Every structure is written in C-alpha cells, then in structure tokens.
PDB file of C-alpha atoms in Angstrom:
ATOM      1  CA  LYS D   1      12.783   1.927 -14.136  1.00 59.00           C
ATOM      2  CA  ASN D   2      11.266   3.703 -11.159  1.00 59.00           C
ATOM      3  CA  GLN D   3      12.510   2.135  -7.955  1.00 90.00           C
ATOM      4  CA  VAL D   4      12.135   2.688  -4.249  1.00 94.00           C
ATOM      5  CA  GLU D   5      14.767   1.159  -1.976  1.00 95.00           C
ATOM      6  CA  GLN D   6      14.297   0.982   1.782  1.00 96.00           C
ATOM      7  CA  SER D   7      16.861   0.265   4.446  1.00 95.00           C
ATOM      8  CA  PRO D   8      17.372  -1.461   6.705  1.00 96.00           C
ATOM      9  CA  GLN D   9      15.199  -4.451   5.822  1.00 94.00           C
ATOM     10  CA  SER D  10      14.502  -4.936   9.505  1.00 96.00           C
ATOM     11  CA  LEU D  11      15.614  -3.616  12.848  1.00 97.00           C
ATOM     12  CA  ILE D  12      15.092  -4.270  16.536  1.00 98.00           C
ATOM     13  CA  ILE D  13      15.058  -1.457  19.087  1.00 97.00           C
ATOM     14  CA  LEU D  14      14.386  -1.158  22.785  1.00 97.00           C
ATOM     15  CA  GLU D  15      11.274   0.585  23.970  1.00 97.00           C
ATOM     16  CA  GLY D  16      11.883   4.275  24.491  1.00 97.00           C
ATOM     17  CA  LYS D  17      14.727   4.496  21.992  1.00 97.00           C
ATOM     18  CA  ASN D  18      14.692   6.396  18.695  1.00 97.00           C
ATOM     19  CA  CYS D  19      15.257   4.974  15.224  1.00 97.00           C
ATOM     20  CA  THR D  20      15.498   6.197  11.644  1.00 98.00           C
ATOM     21  CA  LEU D  21      14.385   4.409   8.512  1.00 98.00           C
ATOM     22  CA  GLN D  22      15.738   5.284   5.070  1.00 98.00           C
ATOM     23  CA  CYS D  23      14.113   5.475   1.653  1.00 97.00           C
ATOM     24  CA  ASN D  24      16.026   6.168  -1.569  1.00 97.00           C
ATOM     25  CA  TYR D  25      14.191   6.490  -4.853  1.00 95.00           C
ATOM     26  CA  THR D  26      14.851   6.900  -8.537  1.00 93.00           C
ATOM     27  CA  VAL D  27      11.276   7.810  -9.448  1.00 85.00           C
ATOM     28  CA  SER D  28      11.155  10.642 -11.948  1.00 83.00           C
ATOM     29  CA  PRO D  29       9.500  13.022 -12.305  1.00 84.00           C
ATOM     30  CA  PHE D  30       8.719  13.236  -8.618  1.00 85.00           C
ATOM     31  CA  SER D  31       5.294  14.198  -7.356  1.00 86.00           C
ATOM     32  CA  ASN D  32       4.870  13.017  -3.771  1.00 91.00           C
ATOM     33  CA  LEU D  33       6.341  10.710  -1.143  1.00 94.00           C
ATOM     34  CA  ARG D  34       4.299   8.829   1.432  1.00 95.00           C
ATOM     35  CA  TRP D  35       5.083   6.764   4.488  1.00 97.00           C
ATOM     36  CA  TYR D  36       2.680   4.065   5.630  1.00 97.00           C
ATOM     37  CA  LYS D  37       2.613   1.921   8.768  1.00 97.00           C
ATOM     38  CA  GLN D  38       1.333  -1.622   8.424  1.00 96.00           C
ATOM     39  CA  ASP D  39       0.654  -3.745  11.474  1.00 95.00           C
ATOM     40  CA  THR D  40       0.884  -7.501  10.989  1.00 91.00           C
ATOM     41  CA  GLY D  41      -2.210  -8.811   9.233  1.00 87.00           C
ATOM     42  CA  ARG D  42      -3.706  -5.331   8.808  1.00 91.00           C
ATOM     43  CA  GLY D  43      -3.897  -2.829   5.987  1.00 94.00           C
ATOM     44  CA  PRO D  44      -1.392   0.040   5.680  1.00 95.00           C
ATOM     45  CA  VAL D  45      -2.217   3.315   7.411  1.00 95.00           C
ATOM     46  CA  SER D  46      -0.931   6.639   6.144  1.00 94.00           C
ATOM     47  CA  LEU D  47       1.601   8.460   8.348  1.00 96.00           C
ATOM     48  CA  THR D  48       2.695  11.351   6.136  1.00 95.00           C
ATOM     49  CA  ILE D  49       2.422  12.643   2.585  1.00 93.00           C
ATOM     50  CA  MET D  50       5.005  15.122   1.299  1.00 92.00           C
ATOM     51  CA  THR D  51       5.231  17.015  -1.955  1.00 90.00           C
ATOM     52  CA  PHE D  52       8.302  18.455  -3.647  1.00 84.00           C
ATOM     53  CA  SER D  53       8.198  21.683  -1.679  1.00 88.00           C
ATOM     54  CA  GLU D  54       8.058  20.040   1.749  1.00 90.00           C
ATOM     55  CA  ASN D  55      11.206  18.812   3.460  1.00 92.00           C
ATOM     56  CA  THR D  56       9.808  17.722   6.817  1.00 96.00           C
ATOM     57  CA  LYS D  57       6.471  16.592   8.158  1.00 96.00           C
ATOM     58  CA  SER D  58       5.467  15.221  11.529  1.00 96.00           C
ATOM     59  CA  ASN D  59       2.672  13.009  12.767  1.00 96.00           C
ATOM     60  CA  GLY D  60       2.980  12.622  16.511  1.00 97.00           C
ATOM     61  CA  ARG D  61       6.199  10.739  17.260  1.00 97.00           C
ATOM     62  CA  TYR D  62       6.814  10.140  13.548  1.00 98.00           C
ATOM     63  CA  THR D  63       8.821  12.695  11.566  1.00 98.00           C
ATOM     64  CA  ALA D  64       9.502  12.302   7.865  1.00 98.00           C
ATOM     65  CA  THR D  65      12.137  14.251   5.967  1.00 97.00           C
ATOM     66  CA  LEU D  66      12.579  14.633   2.241  1.00 96.00           C
ATOM     67  CA  ASP D  67      15.573  15.721   0.191  1.00 94.00           C
ATOM     68  CA  ALA D  68      14.292  15.892  -3.368  1.00 90.00           C
ATOM     69  CA  ASP D  69      17.739  16.819  -4.692  1.00 91.00           C
ATOM     70  CA  THR D  70      19.361  13.623  -3.459  1.00 94.00           C
ATOM     71  CA  LYS D  71      16.105  11.646  -3.770  1.00 94.00           C
ATOM     72  CA  GLN D  72      16.219  10.491  -0.192  1.00 96.00           C
ATOM     73  CA  SER D  73      13.668  10.379   2.586  1.00 97.00           C
ATOM     74  CA  SER D  74      13.840   9.252   6.174  1.00 98.00           C
ATOM     75  CA  LEU D  75      11.278   8.386   8.813  1.00 98.00           C
ATOM     76  CA  HIS D  76      12.312   9.065  12.384  1.00 98.00           C
ATOM     77  CA  ILE D  77      10.483   7.397  15.271  1.00 98.00           C
ATOM     78  CA  THR D  78      10.954   9.128  18.600  1.00 98.00           C
ATOM     79  CA  ALA D  79      10.640   7.421  21.979  1.00 97.00           C
ATOM     80  CA  SER D  80       9.493   4.144  20.475  1.00 97.00           C
ATOM     81  CA  GLN D  81       6.593   2.209  21.951  1.00 97.00           C
ATOM     82  CA  LEU D  82       5.658  -1.448  21.662  1.00 97.00           C
ATOM     83  CA  SER D  83       2.819  -0.404  19.347  1.00 97.00           C
ATOM     84  CA  ASP D  84       5.366   0.907  16.865  1.00 98.00           C
ATOM     85  CA  SER D  85       6.238  -2.690  15.986  1.00 98.00           C
ATOM     86  CA  ALA D  86       5.141  -2.845  12.355  1.00 97.00           C
ATOM     87  CA  SER D  87       6.276  -2.660   8.759  1.00 97.00           C
ATOM     88  CA  TYR D  88       6.917   0.838   7.393  1.00 98.00           C
ATOM     89  CA  ILE D  89       6.445   1.313   3.680  1.00 97.00           C
ATOM     90  CA  CYS D  90       7.789   4.183   1.582  1.00 96.00           C
ATOM     91  CA  VAL D  91       5.735   5.056  -1.511  1.00 94.00           C
ATOM     92  CA  VAL D  92       6.797   7.508  -4.200  1.00 92.00           C
ATOM     93  CA  GLY D  93       4.429   8.930  -6.789  1.00 88.00           C
ATOM     94  CA  ASN D  94       4.949  10.616 -10.132  1.00 82.00           C
ATOM     95  CA  ASP D  95       2.341  11.707 -12.650  1.00 75.00           C
ATOM     96  CA  TYR D  96       1.700   8.150 -13.743  1.00 73.00           C
ATOM     97  CA  LYS D  97       1.854   5.769 -10.845  1.00 80.00           C
ATOM     98  CA  LEU D  98       2.845   5.005  -7.268  1.00 86.00           C
ATOM     99  CA  SER D  99       6.021   2.978  -6.669  1.00 89.00           C
ATOM    100  CA  PHE D 100       6.261   0.967  -3.466  1.00 92.00           C
ATOM    101  CA  GLY D 101       9.276   0.088  -1.372  1.00 94.00           C
ATOM    102  CA  ALA D 102       9.589  -3.393   0.125  1.00 93.00           C
ATOM    103  CA  GLY D 103       9.250  -1.968   3.623  1.00 95.00           C
ATOM    104  CA  THR D 104      11.270  -1.961   6.837  1.00 96.00           C
ATOM    105  CA  THR D 105      10.112  -4.214   9.658  1.00 96.00           C
ATOM    106  CA  VAL D 106      10.541  -2.605  13.058  1.00 98.00           C
ATOM    107  CA  THR D 107      10.396  -4.662  16.246  1.00 98.00           C
ATOM    108  CA  VAL D 108      10.239  -2.805  19.542  1.00 98.00           C
ATOM    109  CA  ARG D 109      11.205  -4.833  22.602  1.00 97.00           C
ATOM    110  CA  ALA D 110      10.445  -4.046  26.201  1.00 96.00           C
TER     111      ALA D 110
ATOM    112  CA  LYS A   1     -17.386   7.151   9.413  1.00 64.00           C
ATOM    113  CA  ALA A   2     -16.949   3.567   8.250  1.00 77.00           C
ATOM    114  CA  GLY A   3     -13.598   2.614   6.757  1.00 93.00           C
ATOM    115  CA  VAL A   4     -12.806   0.485   3.744  1.00 96.00           C
ATOM    116  CA  THR A   5     -14.419  -2.937   4.058  1.00 97.00           C
ATOM    117  CA  GLN A   6     -13.037  -6.008   2.362  1.00 97.00           C
ATOM    118  CA  THR A   7     -14.671  -9.410   2.241  1.00 97.00           C
ATOM    119  CA  PRO A   8     -13.922 -12.173   2.793  1.00 97.00           C
ATOM    120  CA  ARG A   9     -11.005 -11.673   5.179  1.00 96.00           C
ATOM    121  CA  TYR A  10      -9.654 -15.178   4.699  1.00 97.00           C
ATOM    122  CA  LEU A  11     -10.228 -17.828   2.088  1.00 96.00           C
ATOM    123  CA  ILE A  12      -8.653 -21.049   0.897  1.00 97.00           C
ATOM    124  CA  LYS A  13      -8.914 -22.243  -2.681  1.00 97.00           C
ATOM    125  CA  THR A  14      -7.314 -24.966  -4.758  1.00 97.00           C
ATOM    126  CA  ARG A  15      -5.385 -24.585  -7.992  1.00 97.00           C
ATOM    127  CA  GLY A  16      -7.574 -24.039 -11.013  1.00 97.00           C
ATOM    128  CA  GLN A  17     -10.457 -22.514  -9.088  1.00 97.00           C
ATOM    129  CA  GLN A  18     -11.514 -18.902  -9.344  1.00 98.00           C
ATOM    130  CA  VAL A  19     -12.116 -16.348  -6.598  1.00 98.00           C
ATOM    131  CA  THR A  20     -13.986 -13.066  -6.244  1.00 98.00           C
ATOM    132  CA  LEU A  21     -13.013 -10.481  -3.637  1.00 98.00           C
ATOM    133  CA  SER A  22     -15.120  -7.504  -2.651  1.00 98.00           C
ATOM    134  CA  CYS A  23     -14.241  -3.992  -1.524  1.00 98.00           C
ATOM    135  CA  SER A  24     -16.578  -1.300  -0.221  1.00 97.00           C
ATOM    136  CA  PRO A  25     -14.860   2.108  -0.179  1.00 96.00           C
ATOM    137  CA  ILE A  26     -15.360   4.931   2.281  1.00 95.00           C
ATOM    138  CA  SER A  27     -18.605   6.764   1.619  1.00 94.00           C
ATOM    139  CA  GLY A  28     -18.016   9.511  -0.930  1.00 92.00           C
ATOM    140  CA  HIS A  29     -14.836   7.974  -2.318  1.00 92.00           C
ATOM    141  CA  ARG A  30     -15.099   7.158  -5.995  1.00 92.00           C
ATOM    142  CA  SER A  31     -11.680   5.618  -6.597  1.00 92.00           C
ATOM    143  CA  VAL A  32     -10.811   2.057  -5.648  1.00 95.00           C
ATOM    144  CA  SER A  33      -7.411   0.543  -6.305  1.00 94.00           C
ATOM    145  CA  TRP A  34      -6.292  -3.043  -5.739  1.00 96.00           C
ATOM    146  CA  TYR A  35      -2.904  -4.362  -4.628  1.00 96.00           C
ATOM    147  CA  GLN A  36      -1.287  -7.740  -4.161  1.00 96.00           C
ATOM    148  CA  GLN A  37       1.085  -8.086  -1.231  1.00 95.00           C
ATOM    149  CA  THR A  38       3.476 -11.001  -0.830  1.00 92.00           C
ATOM    150  CA  PRO A  39       6.489 -11.325   1.495  1.00 83.00           C
ATOM    151  CA  GLY A  40       8.928 -11.410  -1.392  1.00 75.00           C
ATOM    152  CA  GLN A  41       7.430  -8.759  -3.678  1.00 79.00           C
ATOM    153  CA  GLY A  42       5.891  -6.255  -1.313  1.00 84.00           C
ATOM    154  CA  LEU A  43       2.892  -4.263  -2.520  1.00 91.00           C
ATOM    155  CA  GLN A  44       2.183  -4.499  -6.239  1.00 93.00           C
ATOM    156  CA  PHE A  45      -0.457  -2.471  -8.027  1.00 92.00           C
ATOM    157  CA  LEU A  46      -3.162  -4.451  -9.802  1.00 95.00           C
ATOM    158  CA  PHE A  47      -5.621  -1.844 -11.116  1.00 92.00           C
ATOM    159  CA  GLU A  48      -7.610   1.239 -10.267  1.00 93.00           C
ATOM    160  CA  TYR A  49     -11.245   2.031 -10.910  1.00 94.00           C
ATOM    161  CA  PHE A  50     -12.904   5.413 -10.831  1.00 92.00           C
ATOM    162  CA  SER A  51     -16.573   5.992 -11.596  1.00 92.00           C
ATOM    163  CA  GLU A  52     -16.939   2.433 -12.920  1.00 93.00           C
ATOM    164  CA  THR A  53     -14.037   2.838 -15.377  1.00 93.00           C
ATOM    165  CA  GLN A  54     -10.649   1.199 -15.145  1.00 92.00           C
ATOM    166  CA  ARG A  55      -8.175   4.087 -15.066  1.00 90.00           C
ATOM    167  CA  ASN A  56      -4.896   2.246 -14.682  1.00 88.00           C
ATOM    168  CA  LYS A  57      -3.608  -1.288 -14.746  1.00 91.00           C
ATOM    169  CA  GLY A  58      -0.500  -2.971 -13.372  1.00 90.00           C
ATOM    170  CA  ASN A  59       1.568  -5.755 -14.906  1.00 91.00           C
ATOM    171  CA  PHE A  60      -0.549  -8.759 -14.035  1.00 95.00           C
ATOM    172  CA  PRO A  61      -1.871 -11.453 -16.372  1.00 96.00           C
ATOM    173  CA  GLY A  62      -5.387 -11.352 -17.734  1.00 95.00           C
ATOM    174  CA  ARG A  63      -6.475 -13.879 -15.108  1.00 97.00           C
ATOM    175  CA  PHE A  64      -6.753 -10.886 -12.790  1.00 97.00           C
ATOM    176  CA  SER A  65      -9.754  -8.699 -13.517  1.00 97.00           C
ATOM    177  CA  GLY A  66     -11.954  -6.246 -11.732  1.00 97.00           C
ATOM    178  CA  ARG A  67     -14.967  -4.060 -11.959  1.00 97.00           C
ATOM    179  CA  GLN A  68     -16.645  -1.229 -10.116  1.00 97.00           C
ATOM    180  CA  PHE A  69     -20.327  -0.707  -9.564  1.00 96.00           C
ATOM    181  CA  SER A  70     -22.360   2.493  -9.581  1.00 95.00           C
ATOM    182  CA  ASN A  71     -22.201   2.665  -5.778  1.00 94.00           C
ATOM    183  CA  SER A  72     -18.356   2.606  -6.024  1.00 95.00           C
ATOM    184  CA  ARG A  73     -18.099  -0.888  -4.564  1.00 97.00           C
ATOM    185  CA  SER A  74     -15.524  -2.932  -6.413  1.00 98.00           C
ATOM    186  CA  GLU A  75     -14.796  -6.574  -7.004  1.00 98.00           C
ATOM    187  CA  MET A  76     -11.708  -8.306  -8.270  1.00 98.00           C
ATOM    188  CA  ASN A  77     -11.650 -11.767  -9.760  1.00 98.00           C
ATOM    189  CA  VAL A  78      -8.796 -14.184 -10.206  1.00 98.00           C
ATOM    190  CA  SER A  79      -9.449 -17.119 -12.506  1.00 96.00           C
ATOM    191  CA  THR A  80      -7.531 -20.381 -12.850  1.00 97.00           C
ATOM    192  CA  LEU A  81      -5.757 -19.900  -9.548  1.00 97.00           C
ATOM    193  CA  GLU A  82      -2.077 -20.752  -9.237  1.00 97.00           C
ATOM    194  CA  LEU A  83      -0.034 -21.438  -6.104  1.00 96.00           C
ATOM    195  CA  GLY A  84       1.764 -18.117  -6.653  1.00 95.00           C
ATOM    196  CA  ASP A  85      -1.505 -16.222  -6.289  1.00 97.00           C
ATOM    197  CA  SER A  86      -1.412 -16.839  -2.546  1.00 96.00           C
ATOM    198  CA  ALA A  87      -1.171 -13.369  -1.086  1.00 96.00           C
ATOM    199  CA  LEU A  88      -2.835 -10.597   0.858  1.00 96.00           C
ATOM    200  CA  TYR A  89      -5.064  -8.622  -1.492  1.00 97.00           C
ATOM    201  CA  LEU A  90      -5.590  -5.048  -0.386  1.00 97.00           C
ATOM    202  CA  CYS A  91      -7.920  -2.446  -1.714  1.00 97.00           C
ATOM    203  CA  ALA A  92      -7.644   1.270  -1.102  1.00 95.00           C
ATOM    204  CA  SER A  93     -10.102   4.060  -1.630  1.00 94.00           C
ATOM    205  CA  SER A  94      -9.604   7.754  -2.260  1.00 90.00           C
ATOM    206  CA  LYS A  95     -11.705  10.703  -3.278  1.00 86.00           C
ATOM    207  CA  THR A  96      -9.968  11.291  -6.597  1.00 80.00           C
ATOM    208  CA  SER A  97      -8.184   9.189  -9.174  1.00 77.00           C
ATOM    209  CA  GLY A  98      -4.534   8.803 -10.078  1.00 70.00           C
ATOM    210  CA  PRO A  99      -1.148   8.711  -8.327  1.00 65.00           C
ATOM    211  CA  ASN A 100      -1.406  12.340  -7.259  1.00 67.00           C
ATOM    212  CA  THR A 101      -4.549  11.659  -5.383  1.00 67.00           C
ATOM    213  CA  GLY A 102      -4.662  12.530  -1.728  1.00 73.00           C
ATOM    214  CA  GLU A 103      -4.554  10.063   1.067  1.00 83.00           C
ATOM    215  CA  LEU A 104      -5.192   6.423   0.299  1.00 90.00           C
ATOM    216  CA  PHE A 105      -7.287   4.527   2.819  1.00 93.00           C
ATOM    217  CA  PHE A 106      -6.613   0.805   2.850  1.00 96.00           C
ATOM    218  CA  GLY A 107      -8.871  -2.007   3.917  1.00 97.00           C
ATOM    219  CA  GLU A 108      -7.716  -4.864   6.138  1.00 96.00           C
ATOM    220  CA  GLY A 109      -7.207  -7.105   3.154  1.00 96.00           C
ATOM    221  CA  SER A 110      -8.338 -10.521   1.970  1.00 97.00           C
ATOM    222  CA  ARG A 111      -5.856 -13.291   2.726  1.00 96.00           C
ATOM    223  CA  LEU A 112      -5.979 -15.844  -0.107  1.00 97.00           C
ATOM    224  CA  THR A 113      -4.299 -19.220   0.224  1.00 97.00           C
ATOM    225  CA  VAL A 114      -4.099 -21.439  -2.849  1.00 97.00           C
ATOM    226  CA  LEU A 115      -3.459 -25.127  -2.208  1.00 96.00           C
TER     227      LEU A 115
END
C-alpha cells in the first residue's frame, strides 16, 4: 500500500526561527513529490514539485529536499513569519495516483 | 487570471438529503479532480474528469458521483447524505490529466455540514 507519513503532526515555533518538516513515503514507483501549504479554511497552494532527478528546490523561504534512495523529503522554513502558520501537506505521485500525507500543522508565535 | 471557483462555500444539509457542488476550473484547464478533506483522514481523492470523461476514481461509495461539462466546469453530487460526509470538499484543476500532471490549482473548497 502506498503511504505518505509526515512528522511531526504539529509544531510551534517563534517568529524568526527556522523549522524542518519531514515526509517519508513508500510510494512505488516514484514519479514526483509535492509540498502544499494550506491556510485554515482555504485550499492548498503549491510550494514545490520535485521529480526523481531533483534533490532540492526552493520557493522563497521554503526549501524542499528529496532523497529518492531513502524515500524521504523535508521542507525547511527559514526565518519564519506569522503568515507561515498553516498546514503543510506532502503529496507523492506515481504513474497511477497521488498519495497524500496527513499534513503538519505549523503555528508561528510572535 | 481567475483561479478555481467553488460554489457554494458553505452549506448545511440533513441526513438523507442530497447535495450538488460546483467547480469552475482555471480558463484553459481541462482536468478537474475532487477531494474530500476531514480532520481525521486528510485529503482523499474522489475522482478526476478530463474532457468530460471520468479518468480515475477513488474508493468512495456510489453515493458520490460527478460529471464535467463541455466548458470544463464540473459538479459533484452526494446522495443520501450521512453524518460522516461532513467535510471540506476541494476541487483542483490542471492543464493535463493524471498523477504526473503539472501543478494542481485548488479552489477554496465547499464546507459541507450534515446534521
């Protein structure tokens, strides 16, 4: 069964600090890995999309890494802002479907 | 460029009723996929339509159905509503079909509450 596991389930950080979210997957064969940001009550917004050949991708203060050998990805948030408070969802695709993680809820406090 | 539009944004129904949700994709996008999001289950894939044809379907009962029109707008219908159908229903549009498609653009969702 294709699974996507995210950790931690939630975290609280102080404004200006960095944090890293983890995503482990068992999806096979692998095609692409995506990170989405979802604000409360809103739809998800794409942050990054990576294919097998890419091991890092940045979008502003967000940097995603991918290790296809160990089937792990991370999303690093640099110099967090209050607007980074959201749920971050890892999505892994193969040739047949997209598999969604349960998400990590990030709360940034002033 | 207008984004993905979902209507209605909020609705309340009672058990046994049926509901129809609408999704207008980004202009030029021919694929529309639907997802159910609940706190306990996260995002779950319902189905995908491309050029008026259902291309893929998730593991939901037959009470959940959908269709796509020639202008790419899509509707999903849930019949005989159950309490467990309370959720945020999201649609996403993309230019091409399938899991290897490029970026998915999500709408704001329709929040359904079943009483």
